[in-house]
Coordinates of C-alpha atoms and ligand atoms in Angstrom, one line a residue:
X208 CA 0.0 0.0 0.0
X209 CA 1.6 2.8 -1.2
X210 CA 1.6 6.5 1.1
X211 CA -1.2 9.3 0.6
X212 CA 0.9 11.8 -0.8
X213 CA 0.2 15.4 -2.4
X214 CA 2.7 17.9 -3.2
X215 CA 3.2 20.1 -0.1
X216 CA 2.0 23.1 -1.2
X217 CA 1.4 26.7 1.1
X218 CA -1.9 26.4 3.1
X219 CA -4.6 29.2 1.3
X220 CA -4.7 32.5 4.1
X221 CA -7.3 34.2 2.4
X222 CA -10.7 33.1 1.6
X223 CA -11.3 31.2 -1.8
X224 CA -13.3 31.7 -4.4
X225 CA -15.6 28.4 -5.9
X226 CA -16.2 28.8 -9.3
X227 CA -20.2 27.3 -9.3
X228 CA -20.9 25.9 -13.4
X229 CA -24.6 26.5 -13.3
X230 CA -25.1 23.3 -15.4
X231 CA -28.8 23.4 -15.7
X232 CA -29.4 27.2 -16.7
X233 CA -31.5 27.1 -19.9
X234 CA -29.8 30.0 -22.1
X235 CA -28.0 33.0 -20.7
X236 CA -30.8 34.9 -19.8
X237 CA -30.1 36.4 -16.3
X238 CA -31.1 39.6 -14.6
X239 CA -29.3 41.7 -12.6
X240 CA -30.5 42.9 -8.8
X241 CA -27.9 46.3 -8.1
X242 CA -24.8 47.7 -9.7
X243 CA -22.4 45.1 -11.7
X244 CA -18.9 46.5 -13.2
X245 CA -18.9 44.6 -16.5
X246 CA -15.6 42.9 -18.3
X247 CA -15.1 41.3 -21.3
X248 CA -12.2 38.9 -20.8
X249 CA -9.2 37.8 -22.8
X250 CA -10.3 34.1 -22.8
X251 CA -13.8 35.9 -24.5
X252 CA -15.8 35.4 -21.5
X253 CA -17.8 38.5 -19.6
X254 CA -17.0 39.0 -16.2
X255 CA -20.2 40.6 -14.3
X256 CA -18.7 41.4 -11.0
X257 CA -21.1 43.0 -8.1
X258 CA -19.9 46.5 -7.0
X259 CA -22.0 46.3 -3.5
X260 CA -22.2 43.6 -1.0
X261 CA -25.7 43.2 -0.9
X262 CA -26.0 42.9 -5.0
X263 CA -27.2 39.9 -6.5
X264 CA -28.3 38.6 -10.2
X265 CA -31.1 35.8 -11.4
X266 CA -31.0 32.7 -13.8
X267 CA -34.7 32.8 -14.8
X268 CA -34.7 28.9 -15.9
X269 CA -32.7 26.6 -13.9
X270 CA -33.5 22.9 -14.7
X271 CA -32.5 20.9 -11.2
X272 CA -32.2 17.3 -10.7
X273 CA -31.2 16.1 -14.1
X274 CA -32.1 12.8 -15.1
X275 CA -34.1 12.2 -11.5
X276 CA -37.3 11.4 -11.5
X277 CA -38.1 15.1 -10.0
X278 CA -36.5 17.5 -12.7
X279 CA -38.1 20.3 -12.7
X280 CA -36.9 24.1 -13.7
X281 CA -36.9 26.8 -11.3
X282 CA -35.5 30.8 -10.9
X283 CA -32.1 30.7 -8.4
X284 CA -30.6 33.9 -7.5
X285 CA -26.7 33.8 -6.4
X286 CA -24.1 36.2 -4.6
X287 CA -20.9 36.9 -6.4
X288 CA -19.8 37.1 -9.5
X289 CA -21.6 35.8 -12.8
X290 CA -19.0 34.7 -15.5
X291 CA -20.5 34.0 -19.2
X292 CA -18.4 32.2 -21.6
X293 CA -18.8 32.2 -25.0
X294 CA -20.4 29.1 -25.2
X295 CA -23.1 30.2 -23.1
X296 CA -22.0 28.4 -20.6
X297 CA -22.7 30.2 -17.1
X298 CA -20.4 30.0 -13.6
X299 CA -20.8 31.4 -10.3
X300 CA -17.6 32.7 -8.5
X301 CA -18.8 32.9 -5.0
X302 CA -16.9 33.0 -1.8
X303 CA -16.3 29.9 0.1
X304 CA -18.1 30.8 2.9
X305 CA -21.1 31.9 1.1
X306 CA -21.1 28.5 -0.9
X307 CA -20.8 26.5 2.0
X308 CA -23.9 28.0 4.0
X309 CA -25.6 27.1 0.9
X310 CA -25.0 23.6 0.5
X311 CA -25.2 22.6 4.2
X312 CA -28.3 24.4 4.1
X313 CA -29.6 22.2 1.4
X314 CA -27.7 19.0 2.6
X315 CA -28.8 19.5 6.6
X316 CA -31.6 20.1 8.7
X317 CA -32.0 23.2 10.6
X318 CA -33.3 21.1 13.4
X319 CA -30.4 19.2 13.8
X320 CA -28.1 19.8 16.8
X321 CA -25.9 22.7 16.2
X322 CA -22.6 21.5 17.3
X323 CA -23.4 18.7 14.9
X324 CA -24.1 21.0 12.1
X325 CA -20.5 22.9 13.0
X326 CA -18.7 19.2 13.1
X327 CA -20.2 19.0 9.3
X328 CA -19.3 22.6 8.1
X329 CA -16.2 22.0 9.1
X330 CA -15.7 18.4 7.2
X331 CA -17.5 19.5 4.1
X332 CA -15.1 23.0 4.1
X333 CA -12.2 20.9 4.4
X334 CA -13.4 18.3 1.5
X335 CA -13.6 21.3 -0.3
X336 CA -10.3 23.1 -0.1
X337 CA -8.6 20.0 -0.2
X338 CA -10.3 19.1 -3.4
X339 CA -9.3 22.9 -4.7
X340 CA -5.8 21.9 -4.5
X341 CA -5.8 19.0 -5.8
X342 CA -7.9 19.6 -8.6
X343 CA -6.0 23.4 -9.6
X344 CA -2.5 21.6 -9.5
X345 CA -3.7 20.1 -12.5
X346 CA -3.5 16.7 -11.5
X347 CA -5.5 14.7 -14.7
X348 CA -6.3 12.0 -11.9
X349 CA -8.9 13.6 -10.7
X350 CA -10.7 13.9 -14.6
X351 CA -11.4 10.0 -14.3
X352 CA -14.9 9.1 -12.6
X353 CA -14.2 5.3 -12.7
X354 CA -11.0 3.7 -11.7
X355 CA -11.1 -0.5 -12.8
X356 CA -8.1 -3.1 -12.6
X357 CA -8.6 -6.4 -14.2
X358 CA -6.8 -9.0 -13.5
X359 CA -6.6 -13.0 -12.8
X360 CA -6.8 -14.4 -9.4
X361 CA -4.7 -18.3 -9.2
X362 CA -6.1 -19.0 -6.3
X363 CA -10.0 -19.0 -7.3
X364 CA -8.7 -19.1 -11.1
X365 CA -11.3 -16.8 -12.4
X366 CA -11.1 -12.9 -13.2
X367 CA -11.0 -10.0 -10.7
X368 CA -12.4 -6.6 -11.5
X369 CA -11.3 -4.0 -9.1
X370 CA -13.7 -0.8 -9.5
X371 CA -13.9 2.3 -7.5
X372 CA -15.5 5.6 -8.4
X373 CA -14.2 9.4 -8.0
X374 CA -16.5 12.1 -8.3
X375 CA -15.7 13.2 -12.2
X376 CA -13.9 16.7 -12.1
X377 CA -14.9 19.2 -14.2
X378 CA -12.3 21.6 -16.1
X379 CA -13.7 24.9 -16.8
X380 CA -15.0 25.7 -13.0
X381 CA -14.6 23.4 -9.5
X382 CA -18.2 22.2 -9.2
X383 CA -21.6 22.2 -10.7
X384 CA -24.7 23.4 -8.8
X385 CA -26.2 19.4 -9.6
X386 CA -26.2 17.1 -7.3
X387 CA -23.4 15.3 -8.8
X388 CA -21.2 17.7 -6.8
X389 CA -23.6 19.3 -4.3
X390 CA -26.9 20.5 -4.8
X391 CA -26.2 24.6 -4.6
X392 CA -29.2 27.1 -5.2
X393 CA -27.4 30.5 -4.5
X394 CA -29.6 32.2 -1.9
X395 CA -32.9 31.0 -3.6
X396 CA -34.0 29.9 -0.2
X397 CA -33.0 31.3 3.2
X398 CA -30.2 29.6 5.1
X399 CA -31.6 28.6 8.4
X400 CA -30.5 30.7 11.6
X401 CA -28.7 27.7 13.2
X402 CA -26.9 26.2 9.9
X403 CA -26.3 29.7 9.6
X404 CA -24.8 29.8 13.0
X405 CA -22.3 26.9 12.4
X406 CA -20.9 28.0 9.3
X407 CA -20.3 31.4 10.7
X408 CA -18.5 30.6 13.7
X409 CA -16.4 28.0 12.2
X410 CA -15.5 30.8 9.6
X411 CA -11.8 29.4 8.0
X412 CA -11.7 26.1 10.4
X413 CA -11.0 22.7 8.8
X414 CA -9.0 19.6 9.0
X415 CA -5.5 19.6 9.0
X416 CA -3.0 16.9 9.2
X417 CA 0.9 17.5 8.8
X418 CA 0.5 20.7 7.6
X419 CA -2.4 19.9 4.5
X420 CA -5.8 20.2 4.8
X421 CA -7.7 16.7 5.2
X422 CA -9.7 15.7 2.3
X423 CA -12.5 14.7 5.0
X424 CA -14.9 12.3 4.4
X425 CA -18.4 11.7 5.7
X426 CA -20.9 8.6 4.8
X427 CA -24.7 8.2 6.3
X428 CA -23.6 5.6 8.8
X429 CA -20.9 3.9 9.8
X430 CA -22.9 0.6 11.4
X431 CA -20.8 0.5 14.5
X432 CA -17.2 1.0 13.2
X433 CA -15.7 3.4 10.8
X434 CA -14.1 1.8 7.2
X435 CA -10.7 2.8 6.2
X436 CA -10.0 4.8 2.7
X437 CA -8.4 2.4 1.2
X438 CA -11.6 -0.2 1.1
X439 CA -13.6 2.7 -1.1
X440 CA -10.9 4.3 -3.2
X441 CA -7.3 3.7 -4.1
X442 CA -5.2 2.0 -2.3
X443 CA -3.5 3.8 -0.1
X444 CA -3.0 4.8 3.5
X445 CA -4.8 8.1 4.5
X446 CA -3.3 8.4 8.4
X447 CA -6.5 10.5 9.4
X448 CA -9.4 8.4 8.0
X449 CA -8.5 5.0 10.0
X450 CA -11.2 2.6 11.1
X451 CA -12.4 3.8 14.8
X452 CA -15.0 1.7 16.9
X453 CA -18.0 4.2 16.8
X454 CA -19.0 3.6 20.3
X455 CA -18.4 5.3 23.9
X456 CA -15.9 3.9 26.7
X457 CA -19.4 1.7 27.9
X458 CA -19.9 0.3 24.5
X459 CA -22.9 2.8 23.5
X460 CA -22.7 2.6 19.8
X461 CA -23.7 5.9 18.8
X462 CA -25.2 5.4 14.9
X463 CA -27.2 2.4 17.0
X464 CA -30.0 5.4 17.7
X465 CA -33.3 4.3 17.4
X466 CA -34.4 7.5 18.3
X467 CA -36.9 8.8 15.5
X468 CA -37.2 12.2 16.7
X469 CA -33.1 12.8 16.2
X470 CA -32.9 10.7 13.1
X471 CA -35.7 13.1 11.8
X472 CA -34.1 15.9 13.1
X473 CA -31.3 15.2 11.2
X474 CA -31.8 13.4 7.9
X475 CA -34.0 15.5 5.0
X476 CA -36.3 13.9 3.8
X477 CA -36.2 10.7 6.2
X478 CA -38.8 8.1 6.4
X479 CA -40.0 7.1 9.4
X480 CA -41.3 3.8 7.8
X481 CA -38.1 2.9 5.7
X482 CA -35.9 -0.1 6.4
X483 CA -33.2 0.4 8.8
X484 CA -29.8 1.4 8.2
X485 CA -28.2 0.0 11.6
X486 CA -29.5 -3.1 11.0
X487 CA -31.0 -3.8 7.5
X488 CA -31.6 -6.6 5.3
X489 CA -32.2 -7.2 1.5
X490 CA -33.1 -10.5 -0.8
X491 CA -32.6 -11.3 -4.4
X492 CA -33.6 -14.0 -6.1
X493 CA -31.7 -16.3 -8.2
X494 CA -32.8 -14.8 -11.2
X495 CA -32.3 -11.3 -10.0
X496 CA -29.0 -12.2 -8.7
X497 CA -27.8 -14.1 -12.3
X498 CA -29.6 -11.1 -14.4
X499 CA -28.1 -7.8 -12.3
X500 CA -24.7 -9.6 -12.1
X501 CA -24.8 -10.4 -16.0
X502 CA -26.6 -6.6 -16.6
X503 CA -23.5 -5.0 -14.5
X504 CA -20.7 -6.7 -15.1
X505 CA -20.8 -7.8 -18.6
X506 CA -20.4 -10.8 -17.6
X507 CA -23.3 -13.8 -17.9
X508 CA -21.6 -16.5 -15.0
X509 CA -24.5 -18.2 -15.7
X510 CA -26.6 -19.3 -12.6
X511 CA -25.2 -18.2 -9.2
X512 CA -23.8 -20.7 -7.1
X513 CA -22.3 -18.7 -4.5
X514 CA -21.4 -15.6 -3.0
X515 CA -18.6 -15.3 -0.8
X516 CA -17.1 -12.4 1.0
X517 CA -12.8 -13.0 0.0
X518 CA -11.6 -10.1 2.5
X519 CA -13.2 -7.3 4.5
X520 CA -12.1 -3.8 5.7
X521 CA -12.3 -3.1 9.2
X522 CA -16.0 -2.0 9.5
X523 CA -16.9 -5.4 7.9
X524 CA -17.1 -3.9 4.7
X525 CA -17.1 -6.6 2.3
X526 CA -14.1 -5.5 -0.2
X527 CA -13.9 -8.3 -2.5
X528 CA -16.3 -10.9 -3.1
X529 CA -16.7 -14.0 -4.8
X530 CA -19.2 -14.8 -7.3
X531 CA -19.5 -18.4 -8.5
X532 CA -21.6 -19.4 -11.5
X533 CA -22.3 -22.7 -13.4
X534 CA -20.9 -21.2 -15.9
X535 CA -18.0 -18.8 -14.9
X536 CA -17.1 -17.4 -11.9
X537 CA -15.2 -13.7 -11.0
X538 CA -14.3 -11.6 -8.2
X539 CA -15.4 -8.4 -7.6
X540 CA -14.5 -5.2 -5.6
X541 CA -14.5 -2.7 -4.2
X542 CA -17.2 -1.6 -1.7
X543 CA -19.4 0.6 -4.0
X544 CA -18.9 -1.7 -6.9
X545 CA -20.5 -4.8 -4.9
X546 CA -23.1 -2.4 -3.7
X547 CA -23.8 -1.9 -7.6
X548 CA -23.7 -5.2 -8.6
X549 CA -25.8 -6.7 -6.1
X550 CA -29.1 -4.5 -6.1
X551 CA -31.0 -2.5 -9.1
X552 CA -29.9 0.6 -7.9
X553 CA -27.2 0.3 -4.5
X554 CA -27.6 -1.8 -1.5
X555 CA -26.9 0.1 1.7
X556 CA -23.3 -1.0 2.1
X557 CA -21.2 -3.9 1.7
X558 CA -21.4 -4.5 5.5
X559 CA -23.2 -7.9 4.9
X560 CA -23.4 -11.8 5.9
X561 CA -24.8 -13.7 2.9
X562 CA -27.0 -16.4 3.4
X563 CA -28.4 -18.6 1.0
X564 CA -31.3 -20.4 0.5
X565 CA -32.0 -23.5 -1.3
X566 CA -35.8 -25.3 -1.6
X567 CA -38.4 -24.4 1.1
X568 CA -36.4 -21.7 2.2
X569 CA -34.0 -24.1 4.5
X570 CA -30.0 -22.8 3.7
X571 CA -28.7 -24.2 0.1
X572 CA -26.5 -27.5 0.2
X573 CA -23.1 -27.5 -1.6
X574 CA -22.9 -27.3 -4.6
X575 CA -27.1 -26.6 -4.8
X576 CA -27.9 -23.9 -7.1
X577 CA -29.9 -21.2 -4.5
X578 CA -33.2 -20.2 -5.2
X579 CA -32.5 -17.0 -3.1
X580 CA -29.9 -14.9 -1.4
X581 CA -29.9 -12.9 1.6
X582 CA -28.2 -9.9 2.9
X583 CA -28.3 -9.2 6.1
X584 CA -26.4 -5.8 6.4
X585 CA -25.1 -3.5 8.4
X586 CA -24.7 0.3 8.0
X587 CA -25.2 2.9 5.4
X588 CA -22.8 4.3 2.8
X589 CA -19.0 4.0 2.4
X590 CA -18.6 4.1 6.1
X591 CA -15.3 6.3 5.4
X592 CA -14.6 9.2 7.8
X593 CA -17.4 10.9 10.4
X594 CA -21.0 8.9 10.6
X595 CA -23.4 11.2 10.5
X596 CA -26.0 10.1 11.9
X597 CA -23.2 8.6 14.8
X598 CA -22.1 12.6 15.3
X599 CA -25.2 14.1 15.9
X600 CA -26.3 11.1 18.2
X601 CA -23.0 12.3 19.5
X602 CA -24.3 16.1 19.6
X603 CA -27.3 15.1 21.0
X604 CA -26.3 13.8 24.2
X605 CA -23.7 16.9 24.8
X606 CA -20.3 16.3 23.1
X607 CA -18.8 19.5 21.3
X608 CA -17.8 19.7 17.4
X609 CA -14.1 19.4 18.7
X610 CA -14.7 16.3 20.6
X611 CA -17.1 14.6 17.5
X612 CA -14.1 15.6 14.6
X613 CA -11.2 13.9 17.4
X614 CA -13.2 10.8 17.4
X615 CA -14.1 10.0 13.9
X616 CA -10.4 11.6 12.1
X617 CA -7.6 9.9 14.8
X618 CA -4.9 12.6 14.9
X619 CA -6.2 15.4 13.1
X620 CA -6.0 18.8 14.3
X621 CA -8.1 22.0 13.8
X622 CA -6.7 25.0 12.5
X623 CA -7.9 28.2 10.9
X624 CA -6.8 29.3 7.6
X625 CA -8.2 32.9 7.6
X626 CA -10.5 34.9 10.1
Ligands
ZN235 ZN1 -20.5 18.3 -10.7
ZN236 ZN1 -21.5 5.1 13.1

C-alpha cells in the first residue's frame, strides 16, 4: 500500500473563491439585482462582477435534478460574481463561505443539533479546499470518474475486477450546482439561523493533518465501526481516516439510535417507515442475482452458485467478493462496486453476511444452485470518515464539534486558515 501523498503546497490564508458551473441554466438569460462592473475577458468570457455587497443577479430557468425522476426548472438567485463564456456556458464565482452555507443548508436540517451542524461545516469546508488543491495543481487524476483493474486471481482461477469511483472533475470551474457535486441554489431559499450559525462561527476552520488540509470524508452511517480509505478508493493509507470503533468507553454505539425524533431531526427527507440502516436486510432471487450480475458486469456467470465475502475492511465492509456461477465465476471489488452489482440501484453497504437459501427456504446444500440470497447488512454508505448520523447522536447527548471531529479523524488537528 503505497503512502497518501500530495505535493506540499502553502496552506490558502485568504478566503477562496468556488467557481459554481450552473449546469442546468437554460440560455443565458439572467437579470441583474444592483450595480455590476462589466468585463469582457481575454479568454472571450464576460465577467459581471457585483460593485456592492448586498447585489445579487437571477438565472430565470434553472433545470434541477437532471435525469431524476423530480427534474423540474426553477428561478435561483446567487451572490458573487456571474462569469458568461462564450459558449453560453454560465459560472458562479462565489466566496467559500457563502457557498458552504448554501450547501449545508440544502444538505442539513436546521433542526439538527448545532454542534453537529459545525462538526459537518467543518468536514465539508475541508473536503472542499482540499479538493481545490488538488484539482487546480492540474492533477489529470482527478478527470477520471471510474477507476477498474482487471486481473486474474490463481487462487479462485477466475477474473477480478477491481472498481472504484471518484466524483468526475470538471475543467472549466470546480463544481456544478447538480447534485453530482452538491446540490447549490445560491440564496434561492434562506439559510436557516442555526446552519447559519455553524458556518459562521467556524469561519476558515478545517482539518489539518501534517500541515495539509484533510480531504475529509463523511458517509450516512458507519454501522458501529468506521471503514478505512483504502476499502472505497485507491489503495493507499490516509493516516487521518483509519477505522475507529463508533461507540463510547461503555460500549454505546452511537449510529445504534433508534431515536426517530433525532434521526428526523437530522436526515431531510427521512422516512420514518423505511428499512433500517443500523441493521438492515435485502433478498434477491436467483434470477435477479444471475440477471443484475450479468446486466452490470458484462459478464453472464451463468446461474449463481455462491457468493462469498474473499476479504473485509475493518468496519466489515465486504471489499472483494466472490461470485461463482455454473458457468464462470469472478471476483469483484471494491465496496461501491458490490453495492452496484448486487441491487438495481445500491444496496446500503457492503457490510453484509450472505445467506443462501435452497428449496423451502432451508439454507442451500453444496454445490445446490440457490433459489435465493440474503443480505443481512449492516450500515449505510462507504462508512469512510465521520457517521453522520453517529455525530449528531454524538451532539445530541452533549459532546462538542471538537470532541465529535477527534473521534471519527484519529490525529487530526483544527486550524484556521483565515478569520
Ligand atoms: Zn459536478
Ligand atoms: Zn456510526
Amino acid at each position: 500500500m503505497t503512502a497518501y501523498t500530495t505535493t506540499r503546497q502553502p496552506l490558502p490564508d485568504r478566503e477562496p473563491v468556488i467557481q459554481a458551473g450552473i449546469l442546468g441554466a437554460v440560455g443565458t438569460r439572467h437579470m441583474l439585482h444592483g450595480p455590476f462592473g462589466r468585463a469582457e475577458q481575454p479568454d472571450g468570457s464576460l465577467l459581471l462582477t457585483p460593485l456592492s455587497a448586498d447585489a445579487s443577479f437571477t438565472i430565470p430557468e434553472v433545470r434541477i435534478g437532471i435525469g431524476f425522476h423530480w427534474e423540474r426548472i426553477e428561478p435561483q438567485r446567487f451572490h458573487g460574481a456571474l462569469r458568461i463564456h462564450p459558449d453560453g456556458l454560465m459560472v458562479n464565482e462565489v466566496a467559500l463561505e457563502e457557498y458552504l452555507l448554501s450547501v449545508v443548508s440544502s444538505e442539513m436540517k436546521a433542526t439538527a443539533p448545532v454542534e453537529f451542524l459545525k462538526a459537518h461545516a467543518i468536514v465539508s469546508r475541508s473536503w472542499l479546499i482540499a479538493m481545490l488543491e488538488k484539482g487546480r495543481m492540474g492533477n489529470g487524476e482527478t478527470s477520471h470518474s471510474a477507476h477498474t483493474r482487471i486481473s486474474f486471481d490463481e487462487e479462485q482461477d477466475c477474473r477480478e475486477i477491481t472498481r472504484w469511483y471518484d466524483r468526475e472533475a470538471h475543467t472549466r470551474f470546480d463544481v456544478c450546482t447538480d447534485d453530482h457535486c452538491q446540490r447549490y441554489q445560491g440564496i434561492s431559499r434562506a439559510a436557516s439561523p442555526a446552519v447559519e450559525q455553524a458556518v459562521r462561527e467556524t469561519r476558515g476552520v478545517v482539518l489539518a493533518y501534517d500541515g495539509k488540509v484533510c480531504d475529509a470524508r463523511f458517509s450516512k452511517c458507519c454501522g458501529g465501526a468506521t471503514e478505512e480509505y483504502s476499502s472505497a478508493w485507491e489503495d493507499a493509507d490516509v493516516p487521518y481516516l483509519r477505522s475507529v470503533s463508533d461507540t463510547d468507553v461503555e460500549g454505546y454505539c452511537f449510529c445504534a439510535t433508534d431515536d426517530a425524533g433525532l434521526l428526523a431531526s437530522i436526515l431531510n427527507g427521512y422516512d420514518l417507515d423505511s428499512p433500517g440502516f443500523h441493521r438492515w436486510e435485502e433478498s434477491l432471487t436467483q434470477d435477479d442475482a444471475a440477471t443484475l450480475i450479468a446486466g452490470k458486469t458484462g459478464i453472464d456467470v451463468g446461474a449463481v452458485v455462491s457468493l462469498r465475502p474473499l476479504s473485509r475492511g475493518k468496519s466489515g465492509r465486504v471489499t472483494r467478493l466472490l461470485v461463482k456461477g455454473t458457468k464462470d465465476s469472478l471476483i469483484i471489488g471494491k465496496e461501491l462496486e458490490i453495492r452496484r452489482v448486487l441491487s438495481p440501484s445500491h444496496l446500503k453497504s457492503s457490510a453484509f453476511e450472505v445467506i443462501a437459501l435452497g428449496k423451502d427456504s432451508r439454507p442451500a446444500k453444496d454445490g445446490q444452485v440457490p433459489e435465493r440470497f440474503i443480505f443481512s447488512g449492516r450500515g449505510w454508505g462507504h462508512g469512510v470518515g465521520m457517521c453522520q448520523i453517529g455525530a449528531a447522536a454524538m451532539a445530541a447527548r452533549g459532546a462538542g464539534h471538537k470532541s465529535i471531529l477527534n473521534h471519527y479523524f484519529t490525529d487530526a488537528e483544527l486550524i484556521t486558515l483565515y478569520r
